[in-house]
Amino acid sequence: MPIAQVVVDVPTFQINTSYSYLIPANLVSIIKVGMRVVVPFGRRQVVGFVVALNDNSEFDGQLKPIIELIDLKPVINEELLQLAQWMADDTYSFLISCLQTMIPGGMRTKVKKYLVPNTPSAEEMVNQIFGKKDKVEYQNKQLDSATTATIAKLIQTKQATFEYILSKKTSEINQLAITSLIDEAQAAKIKQHLKKNATSQQRLLTILGRLTEPILQSELTKQKINASTIKVGEQNGWLQKTTIVKNRDPFRQEVQSTQPLKLQPDQDHAVTTINEAIIQQQPTTFLLEGVTGSGKTEVYLQVIANALKLGKTALLLVPEITLTPQITNRIRSRFGNKVAMLHSAMSVGERFDEWQRIESGQAKVVVGVRSAVFAPLDNLGVIIMDEEHDSSYKQADNPRYHTRDVAKWRAQYHHCPVVLGSATPSLESRARAYKGIYQRLLLPKRINDHALPHVDIIDMKNEIANGAPSDLSQPLISAIDDRLQKHEQVILMLNRRGYASFVLCRSCGHVPQCPNCDISLTYHKDTNSLRCHYCGFSQPMPNKCPECGSEKLRQHGMGSQRLEEDVNQLFPTAKVVRMDVDTTRKKGSHERIIQRFGQQEADILVGTQMIAKGLDFPNVTLVGVLNADSALEFPDFRSSERTFELLTQVAGRAGRADKQGNVIIQTFNPDHYAIQLAKTQDYEKFYETEMKVRQQGKYSPYYYTVKITISSKEETQALKVAYEIQQTLVNQLSEQTIILGPTPKMIKRVNNKYYYQLIVKYRREPELHLTLTDLLYDAQNKAKKGVQIGIDNEPLDFM
Ligand code: ADP
Ligand code: ZN
Ligand code: ZN
């Protein structure tokens, strides 16, 4: 008997093995690995993925049959299935969550499926079944199994295709259209028999005679042909009403096409070396280390062009949204509509459309953020990760994968190189390059020998001692003044990591706290409210101190909103734009701000870390960092790395064209090595210094780490389980392995849940994998008792 192995989606009962189900006779020839099915599970019906097909089952008892086939074409291909299996193992997560992560969001929600015939014979068959031609909505349940089988054959032999349309969005994108059923000669003939005064019919016929493709009904309306005329046309058999699915175009602006630039020698060396690996099908990982403005992006573009020339596809990964508008425009200017984009500012529907273009082979180049690493591209020629050090490449929730690891896995599968690009590579990557595991490619100079910006460090302790009236130091104020006079542009960055503004009562010292979390509330001026950035709690700003009744409640710390006000006050004639989470919440607003600033409609761009990456504005000659060290005191061993990286990146925004750039960094720790070395933008020196710190502290990349988080609404429960796990680890792991904790997280209570964590540090620990896998399975029992356990292999976040 043919049997399908199905991985089922049951949240509280997960295992990484599959269950066996009988395949009903009529589905035997249709069902494929990678399709989703509905199967009985206990008394429920659940969705599952078919992961294998075989003739027999080990299972002796009575097998239940599959109830329904959701897909008639696999949504997970062979490669992704293998990848999911590896990922589940590597990230200590369940196979089902890995599979779910790989398919686009739209697939997981409700979709309408339309069957579109591609050949005349298929059209005839579809016609017979549905009594209609071009495309029909398809629903499994309405059809008998023989029909299902026929359609499945059409799909599998590519005689017909499915178009998936999100049902919610249908109304937005389905537009009424008209297809002509007559040619010019026929139209002319019909016209002769029309009454002279039937002018709108005459006009309609003229249009229909020339029509080569469907026209929107709204277009006809514009040409003064109304619905009743169209109806007459339909009744007379001149035309047919259809709907056009307007493809949601994620590219909002048109892009001019550009030609490859003549490469500088270092760029040329990098491109040639990578091209060679593509041709030789070597899964080499390259570390492309190039200072800001050294032309890394041009290297990516030419490498991609080469992959395409060889008939291959390419994947370019970029950090979260921040730098997508500029980089995607550059990509599109070279590769036009071969490019598909996948990022989080797109709607579910847009991403879904793009996924289909990739899956069907229309799109050959994919540009996207973290999850795009799963794009179902065939025949990959190269995978590029820009700003490889960026922490958005690591997923914070299950499955906690790092994009870099997935990229390297896929490169092995496709025998293609991976290019990791950065001005400030992660220490892990740089150390691997040092060991020869990655091949290092260097772009040490800026294009056209533009000088790196000159960096000044301002000691804010002195500024305050000298009675600085605002958070902007005198040197920074003078420098801004100077640029404004020269009509050059300025970027001011506020480092917001862990730096929120709070409210303090000047009479009694009370700071309003979130009732659900152990954190103070943040003041939001636009809504005059206090909000919690962790759980979303919000309350109106009180007029009086809730503790002592005093009216002296004042805002402390600086938010980007306050900075914008200060700047407006100091420079009343300057135009200021602000970019932070509050101003970029609406779709497209991020792009608009960048565009406005790029077209020099504003003099000063004020913002958070968001503005640090990737932006390329030639007229920016001054970058100011208001509080360079707000992340330095954090209890996270990567604080220095993050600070160095951020300062180097943001400094790289200055002086990218002919004018010399200047950077002013305000800090309370002017002597800290991360700040001193950011001044000279000396990555190599930073790497050496930081590696020593890591070695002494037994941190990555010298040690591997795993973080285990235990959380519960009952603090005692969380602690109890945390100690149990600690005991298990101590018993099972070797003595050389370091187990830290349990300790409360930096913010112990979030949304009324208590968080504790354990850190495991090790160099070689053969028992670890099994121990943690056991823990993963046991976590489900604990979850039933209200304690959640999370395992994070190589965490990026320790707080
Ligand atoms: P990075 O990605 O390393 O920060 P970019 O690729 O953005 O650097 O390059 C910086 C600037 O130099 C861009 O404006 C780019 O168009 C330009 N550029 C890059 N390569 C060349 C080249 N070979 N010749 C001329 N200009 C170049
Ligand atoms: Zn008070
Ligand atoms: Zn809260």
Coordinates of C-alpha atoms in Angstrom, one line a residue, residues 430-677:
R430 CA 37.0 37.7 10.3
A431 CA 38.4 35.0 12.5
R432 CA 37.4 32.3 10.0
A433 CA 39.1 34.3 7.3
Y434 CA 42.2 34.4 9.4
K435 CA 42.1 30.6 9.7
G436 CA 41.6 30.2 6.0
I437 CA 38.1 28.8 6.3
Y438 CA 36.8 31.9 4.4
Q439 CA 38.8 33.5 1.6
R440 CA 39.4 37.1 2.2
L441 CA 39.1 39.8 -0.5
L442 CA 40.0 43.3 0.3
L443 CA 38.9 46.7 -0.9
P444 CA 41.0 48.9 1.2
K445 CA 40.4 52.3 -0.5
R446 CA 37.4 54.4 -1.2
I447 CA 36.5 54.9 -4.9
N448 CA 38.4 57.7 -6.6
D449 CA 40.7 57.8 -3.5
H450 CA 38.1 59.8 -1.6
A451 CA 39.5 60.3 1.8
L452 CA 37.8 58.6 4.7
P453 CA 36.0 61.2 6.7
H454 CA 37.8 63.1 9.4
V455 CA 36.6 62.1 12.9
D456 CA 36.6 64.3 16.0
I457 CA 35.7 63.0 19.4
I458 CA 34.0 65.4 21.9
D459 CA 34.2 64.6 25.6
M460 CA 30.8 65.4 26.9
K461 CA 32.0 65.5 30.5
N462 CA 33.9 68.6 29.6
E463 CA 31.0 70.1 27.6
I464 CA 28.7 69.6 30.6
A465 CA 31.3 71.0 33.0
N466 CA 31.5 74.1 30.7
G467 CA 27.7 74.4 31.0
A468 CA 26.6 73.2 27.6
P469 CA 23.0 74.4 27.2
S470 CA 21.8 71.4 25.2
D471 CA 22.7 67.9 24.2
L472 CA 24.6 69.3 21.2
S473 CA 28.1 70.2 22.0
Q474 CA 29.5 73.6 20.9
P475 CA 31.8 72.1 18.3
L476 CA 28.9 70.2 16.8
I477 CA 26.7 73.3 16.7
S478 CA 29.4 75.3 15.0
A479 CA 30.0 72.6 12.4
I480 CA 26.3 72.3 11.6
D481 CA 26.2 76.1 11.2
D482 CA 29.1 76.0 8.8
R483 CA 27.5 73.2 6.6
L484 CA 24.2 75.0 6.5
Q485 CA 26.0 78.1 5.2
K486 CA 27.7 76.0 2.5
H487 CA 24.4 74.4 1.6
E488 CA 25.8 71.0 2.4
Q489 CA 23.8 68.4 4.3
V490 CA 24.0 67.0 7.8
I491 CA 23.1 63.7 9.4
L492 CA 22.6 63.5 13.2
M493 CA 22.2 60.2 14.8
L494 CA 21.0 59.3 18.2
N495 CA 22.0 55.9 19.4
R496 CA 18.8 54.6 20.9
R497 CA 19.9 51.1 21.8
G498 CA 18.8 50.8 25.4
Y499 CA 18.4 54.5 25.6
A500 CA 14.8 55.6 26.0
S501 CA 13.6 58.8 27.4
F502 CA 11.7 58.4 30.6
V503 CA 9.7 60.7 33.0
L504 CA 11.0 61.7 36.4
C505 CA 9.3 63.6 39.2
R506 CA 11.6 66.3 40.3
S507 CA 10.0 66.4 43.8
C508 CA 10.1 62.8 44.8
G509 CA 12.1 61.0 42.2
H510 CA 9.3 58.8 41.1
V511 CA 9.7 57.3 37.6
P512 CA 6.5 55.8 36.1
Q513 CA 6.9 52.1 35.4
C514 CA 5.1 49.7 33.2
P515 CA 2.6 47.7 35.2
N516 CA 3.5 44.5 33.2
C517 CA 7.2 44.9 32.9
D518 CA 10.2 45.8 34.9
I519 CA 11.0 48.9 32.8
S520 CA 10.2 52.6 32.9
L521 CA 7.6 54.0 30.5
T522 CA 8.7 56.1 27.5
Y523 CA 7.2 59.5 26.8
H524 CA 5.7 60.0 23.4
K525 CA 5.1 63.6 22.6
D526 CA 2.9 63.2 19.5
T527 CA 0.2 61.4 21.5
N528 CA 1.2 62.9 24.9
S529 CA 1.3 59.5 26.3
L530 CA 3.5 57.1 28.2
R531 CA 4.2 53.8 26.5
C532 CA 6.0 50.6 27.2
H533 CA 8.3 49.5 24.4
Y534 CA 8.3 45.9 25.5
C535 CA 4.6 45.0 25.9
G536 CA 2.8 47.9 24.2
F537 CA 1.1 49.2 27.3
S538 CA 0.1 52.9 27.0
Q539 CA -1.5 55.5 29.2
P540 CA -2.0 59.2 29.0
M541 CA 0.8 61.4 30.4
P542 CA -0.3 62.3 33.9
N543 CA -0.5 66.0 34.9
K544 CA 0.7 65.3 38.4
C545 CA 3.1 62.8 39.9
P546 CA 1.0 59.7 40.8
E547 CA 3.2 59.3 44.0
C548 CA 3.4 62.8 45.5
G549 CA 1.0 64.9 43.5
S550 CA 3.7 67.3 42.5
E551 CA 3.4 68.9 39.0
K552 CA 7.1 68.7 38.4
L553 CA 7.1 65.7 36.1
R554 CA 9.8 66.1 33.6
Q555 CA 11.1 64.2 30.6
H556 CA 14.6 62.9 30.9
G557 CA 17.0 61.4 28.4
M558 CA 16.7 62.3 24.8
G559 CA 14.5 60.8 22.1
S560 CA 14.8 61.6 18.4
Q561 CA 11.7 63.7 18.7
R562 CA 13.3 65.9 21.3
L563 CA 16.5 66.1 19.2
E564 CA 14.5 67.3 16.3
E565 CA 13.0 70.0 18.4
D566 CA 16.3 71.1 19.7
V567 CA 17.8 71.3 16.3
N568 CA 14.8 73.3 15.0
Q569 CA 15.3 75.7 17.8
L570 CA 19.0 76.1 17.3
F571 CA 18.7 76.4 13.5
P572 CA 15.3 77.9 12.9
T573 CA 15.9 78.4 9.1
A574 CA 17.1 74.8 8.5
K575 CA 14.8 72.2 7.1
V576 CA 14.9 69.1 9.3
V577 CA 13.5 65.6 8.6
R578 CA 13.4 62.8 11.1
M579 CA 13.7 59.1 10.6
D580 CA 12.8 56.7 13.5
V581 CA 10.2 54.0 14.2
D582 CA 7.6 56.6 14.8
T583 CA 8.0 58.4 11.4
T584 CA 8.5 55.2 9.4
R585 CA 5.5 53.2 10.6
K586 CA 3.4 53.9 7.5
K587 CA 4.2 51.9 4.3
G588 CA 6.5 53.8 2.0
S589 CA 7.4 56.5 4.5
H590 CA 10.9 55.3 4.9
E591 CA 11.5 55.6 1.1
R592 CA 9.9 59.0 1.1
I593 CA 12.1 60.4 3.8
I594 CA 15.2 59.0 2.0
Q595 CA 14.0 60.4 -1.3
R596 CA 13.3 63.9 0.2
F597 CA 16.7 64.1 1.8
G598 CA 18.4 62.7 -1.3
Q599 CA 16.7 65.4 -3.4
Q600 CA 18.0 68.0 -0.9
E601 CA 14.6 69.1 0.2
A602 CA 16.0 69.0 3.7
D603 CA 19.2 70.1 5.2
I604 CA 19.4 67.9 8.3
L605 CA 18.4 64.3 8.7
V606 CA 17.8 63.4 12.3
G607 CA 17.4 59.8 13.3
T608 CA 18.2 56.6 15.1
Q609 CA 20.5 53.7 14.1
M610 CA 18.2 53.3 11.1
I611 CA 20.1 56.0 9.3
A612 CA 23.5 54.5 9.9
K613 CA 23.5 51.9 7.1
G614 CA 24.0 51.9 3.4
L615 CA 22.7 55.4 2.6
D616 CA 24.6 57.1 -0.1
F617 CA 24.1 60.9 -0.3
P618 CA 26.9 62.8 -2.0
N619 CA 26.0 66.1 -0.5
V620 CA 26.3 65.0 3.1
T621 CA 29.6 66.3 4.6
L622 CA 28.9 66.2 8.3
V623 CA 27.7 63.4 10.5
G624 CA 27.1 63.9 14.2
V625 CA 26.7 61.2 16.7
L626 CA 24.9 62.5 19.8
N627 CA 25.7 59.7 22.3
A628 CA 28.2 57.2 21.0
D629 CA 28.5 55.2 24.1
S630 CA 25.0 54.5 25.3
A631 CA 25.5 50.9 24.3
L632 CA 28.9 50.5 25.9
E633 CA 27.8 49.8 29.4
F634 CA 25.5 47.0 28.4
P635 CA 26.1 43.6 29.9
D636 CA 26.7 42.0 26.5
F637 CA 30.2 41.0 25.3
R638 CA 29.4 42.4 21.9
S639 CA 28.8 45.9 23.1
S640 CA 32.2 47.1 21.9
E641 CA 31.8 45.4 18.6
R642 CA 28.3 47.0 18.1
T643 CA 29.6 50.4 19.1
F644 CA 32.6 50.3 16.8
E645 CA 30.5 48.9 13.9
L646 CA 27.8 51.5 14.3
L647 CA 30.2 54.4 14.5
T648 CA 32.1 53.2 11.5
Q649 CA 29.0 52.7 9.5
V650 CA 27.5 56.1 10.3
A651 CA 30.8 57.8 9.7
G652 CA 30.8 56.2 6.3
R653 CA 27.8 58.3 5.4
A654 CA 29.9 61.4 5.2
G655 CA 32.0 62.6 2.3
R656 CA 31.1 60.0 -0.2
A657 CA 31.6 62.2 -3.2
D658 CA 34.1 64.9 -3.9
K659 CA 33.7 66.9 -0.7
Q660 CA 35.7 66.0 2.4
G661 CA 33.5 64.4 5.1
N662 CA 33.6 65.2 8.8
V663 CA 32.3 63.2 11.7
I664 CA 31.7 64.5 15.2
I665 CA 31.3 61.8 17.9
Q666 CA 30.0 62.9 21.3
T667 CA 30.8 60.6 24.1
F668 CA 31.4 60.2 27.9
N669 CA 34.1 57.6 27.3
P670 CA 36.5 59.2 24.9
D671 CA 39.3 56.8 25.7
H672 CA 37.4 53.6 25.1
Y673 CA 39.1 51.5 22.4
A674 CA 35.9 51.0 20.4
I675 CA 35.5 54.8 20.1
Q676 CA 39.2 55.6 19.6
L677 CA 39.5 53.0 16.8

